[in-house]
C-alpha atoms as a PDB file:
ATOM      1  CA  UNK A   1      42.172 -17.467   5.971  1.00  0.00           C
ATOM      2  CA  UNK A   2      41.663 -20.085   3.285  1.00  0.00           C
ATOM      3  CA  UNK A   3      39.390 -18.089   1.007  1.00  0.00           C
ATOM      4  CA  UNK A   4      38.833 -14.539  -0.149  1.00  0.00           C
ATOM      5  CA  UNK A   5      35.097 -15.159  -0.090  1.00  0.00           C
ATOM      6  CA  UNK A   6      33.341 -14.552   3.218  1.00  0.00           C
ATOM      7  CA  UNK A   7      30.838 -17.370   3.579  1.00  0.00           C
ATOM      8  CA  UNK A   8      29.320 -15.590   6.571  1.00  0.00           C
ATOM      9  CA  UNK A   9      27.999 -12.633   4.562  1.00  0.00           C
ATOM     10  CA  UNK A  10      24.438 -11.719   5.374  1.00  0.00           C
ATOM     11  CA  UNK A  11      22.178 -11.853   2.351  1.00  0.00           C
ATOM     12  CA  UNK A  12      19.763  -8.930   2.164  1.00  0.00           C
ATOM     13  CA  UNK A  13      16.695  -8.761  -0.042  1.00  0.00           C
ATOM     14  CA  UNK A  14      16.678  -5.538  -2.093  1.00  0.00           C
ATOM     15  CA  UNK A  15      12.905  -5.241  -1.715  1.00  0.00           C
ATOM     16  CA  UNK A  16      13.316  -5.220   2.060  1.00  0.00           C
ATOM     17  CA  UNK A  17      15.911  -2.449   1.812  1.00  0.00           C
ATOM     18  CA  UNK A  18      13.651  -0.329  -0.391  1.00  0.00           C
ATOM     19  CA  UNK A  19      10.905  -0.505   2.237  1.00  0.00           C
ATOM     20  CA  UNK A  20      13.256   0.897   4.896  1.00  0.00           C
ATOM     21  CA  UNK A  21      13.719   4.602   5.570  1.00  0.00           C
ATOM     22  CA  UNK A  22      16.995   6.239   4.639  1.00  0.00           C
ATOM     23  CA  UNK A  23      19.499   6.575   7.451  1.00  0.00           C
ATOM     24  CA  UNK A  24      23.253   6.949   7.965  1.00  0.00           C
ATOM     25  CA  UNK A  25      23.837   3.631   6.201  1.00  0.00           C
ATOM     26  CA  UNK A  26      21.113   3.606   3.541  1.00  0.00           C
ATOM     27  CA  UNK A  27      20.665   6.138   0.752  1.00  0.00           C
ATOM     28  CA  UNK A  28      18.351   6.226  -2.256  1.00  0.00           C
ATOM     29  CA  UNK A  29      19.176   8.153  -5.433  1.00  0.00           C
ATOM     30  CA  UNK A  30      16.555   8.471  -8.150  1.00  0.00           C
ATOM     31  CA  UNK A  31      19.132   8.531 -10.919  1.00  0.00           C
ATOM     32  CA  UNK A  32      22.851   8.837 -11.531  1.00  0.00           C
ATOM     33  CA  UNK A  33      22.952  11.700 -14.054  1.00  0.00           C
ATOM     34  CA  UNK A  34      19.378  12.213 -15.284  1.00  0.00           C
ATOM     35  CA  UNK A  35      17.529  15.148 -13.694  1.00  0.00           C
ATOM     36  CA  UNK A  36      13.891  14.032 -13.512  1.00  0.00           C
ATOM     37  CA  UNK A  37      12.629  17.572 -12.743  1.00  0.00           C
ATOM     38  CA  UNK A  38      14.383  19.180 -15.713  1.00  0.00           C
ATOM     39  CA  UNK A  39      14.095  16.101 -17.947  1.00  0.00           C
ATOM     40  CA  UNK A  40      17.746  16.154 -18.971  1.00  0.00           C
ATOM     41  CA  UNK A  41      21.301  15.229 -18.084  1.00  0.00           C
ATOM     42  CA  UNK A  42      22.750  16.906 -14.993  1.00  0.00           C
ATOM     43  CA  UNK A  43      26.398  15.995 -14.381  1.00  0.00           C
ATOM     44  CA  UNK A  44      26.179  17.483 -10.852  1.00  0.00           C
ATOM     45  CA  UNK A  45      23.974  14.551  -9.866  1.00  0.00           C
ATOM     46  CA  UNK A  46      26.891  12.206 -10.553  1.00  0.00           C
ATOM     47  CA  UNK A  47      28.973  14.073  -7.995  1.00  0.00           C
ATOM     48  CA  UNK A  48      26.173  13.762  -5.424  1.00  0.00           C
ATOM     49  CA  UNK A  49      26.253  10.003  -5.887  1.00  0.00           C
ATOM     50  CA  UNK A  50      30.030   9.963  -5.574  1.00  0.00           C
ATOM     51  CA  UNK A  51      29.886  12.081  -2.407  1.00  0.00           C
ATOM     52  CA  UNK A  52      27.521   9.518  -0.903  1.00  0.00           C
ATOM     53  CA  UNK A  53      29.909   6.695  -1.765  1.00  0.00           C
ATOM     54  CA  UNK A  54      32.861   8.584  -0.273  1.00  0.00           C
ATOM     55  CA  UNK A  55      30.826   9.326   2.855  1.00  0.00           C
ATOM     56  CA  UNK A  56      30.086   5.626   3.264  1.00  0.00           C
ATOM     57  CA  UNK A  57      33.756   4.785   2.721  1.00  0.00           C
ATOM     58  CA  UNK A  58      34.819   7.287   5.374  1.00  0.00           C
ATOM     59  CA  UNK A  59      32.385   5.923   7.956  1.00  0.00           C
ATOM     60  CA  UNK A  60      30.981   2.516   8.778  1.00  0.00           C
ATOM     61  CA  UNK A  61      29.937   1.798   5.198  1.00  0.00           C
ATOM     62  CA  UNK A  62      26.464   1.746   3.791  1.00  0.00           C
ATOM     63  CA  UNK A  63      24.175   0.858   0.952  1.00  0.00           C
ATOM     64  CA  UNK A  64      23.438   3.133  -1.978  1.00  0.00           C
ATOM     65  CA  UNK A  65      20.511   2.200  -4.206  1.00  0.00           C
ATOM     66  CA  UNK A  66      20.305   4.085  -7.492  1.00  0.00           C
ATOM     67  CA  UNK A  67      16.970   4.008  -9.292  1.00  0.00           C
ATOM     68  CA  UNK A  68      14.777   4.430  -6.207  1.00  0.00           C
ATOM     69  CA  UNK A  69      13.407   7.809  -5.118  1.00  0.00           C
ATOM     70  CA  UNK A  70      12.996   9.155  -1.586  1.00  0.00           C
ATOM     71  CA  UNK A  71       9.386   7.934  -1.528  1.00  0.00           C
ATOM     72  CA  UNK A  72      10.586   4.334  -2.058  1.00  0.00           C
ATOM     73  CA  UNK A  73       9.320   4.235  -5.658  1.00  0.00           C
ATOM     74  CA  UNK A  74      11.415   2.202  -8.074  1.00  0.00           C
ATOM     75  CA  UNK A  75      12.264   4.451 -11.008  1.00  0.00           C
ATOM     76  CA  UNK A  76      14.820   2.156 -12.573  1.00  0.00           C
ATOM     77  CA  UNK A  77      17.980   2.973 -14.474  1.00  0.00           C
ATOM     78  CA  UNK A  78      16.670   3.245 -18.034  1.00  0.00           C
ATOM     79  CA  UNK A  79      17.010   7.063 -18.168  1.00  0.00           C
ATOM     80  CA  UNK A  80      20.643   6.803 -17.108  1.00  0.00           C
ATOM     81  CA  UNK A  81      21.303   3.937 -19.512  1.00  0.00           C
ATOM     82  CA  UNK A  82      19.983   5.839 -22.535  1.00  0.00           C
ATOM     83  CA  UNK A  83      21.473   9.256 -21.680  1.00  0.00           C
ATOM     84  CA  UNK A  84      25.172   8.378 -21.886  1.00  0.00           C
ATOM     85  CA  UNK A  85      27.562   8.650 -24.818  1.00  0.00           C
ATOM     86  CA  UNK A  86      26.657   5.186 -26.162  1.00  0.00           C
ATOM     87  CA  UNK A  87      22.967   5.376 -25.352  1.00  0.00           C
ATOM     88  CA  UNK A  88      22.842   2.017 -23.613  1.00  0.00           C
ATOM     89  CA  UNK A  89      23.786   0.074 -20.475  1.00  0.00           C
ATOM     90  CA  UNK A  90      27.315  -0.567 -21.768  1.00  0.00           C
ATOM     91  CA  UNK A  91      27.919   3.165 -22.112  1.00  0.00           C
ATOM     92  CA  UNK A  92      26.652   3.703 -18.571  1.00  0.00           C
ATOM     93  CA  UNK A  93      29.100   1.154 -17.193  1.00  0.00           C
ATOM     94  CA  UNK A  94      31.990   2.678 -19.162  1.00  0.00           C
ATOM     95  CA  UNK A  95      31.142   6.276 -18.248  1.00  0.00           C
END
């Protein structure tokens, strides 16, 4: 091995993934910590995301897309970005 970069990686278009149905290797989460039904922060949602990641790690891997709901609608990450301790994207990344 001459490089740590795998030049054979398959490039996948995110729009194509969003059109697919969820399965054992593809999961959509509307948000990371923002509860859209209750219109507020819900820390339990973070653990649901983490459980999905751990499940992928303990199996054949997978793709988690945050900011897309189960109906394939792009919600985005703005609610998560503004609801953290800094109130912006930097705070989200540091959380």
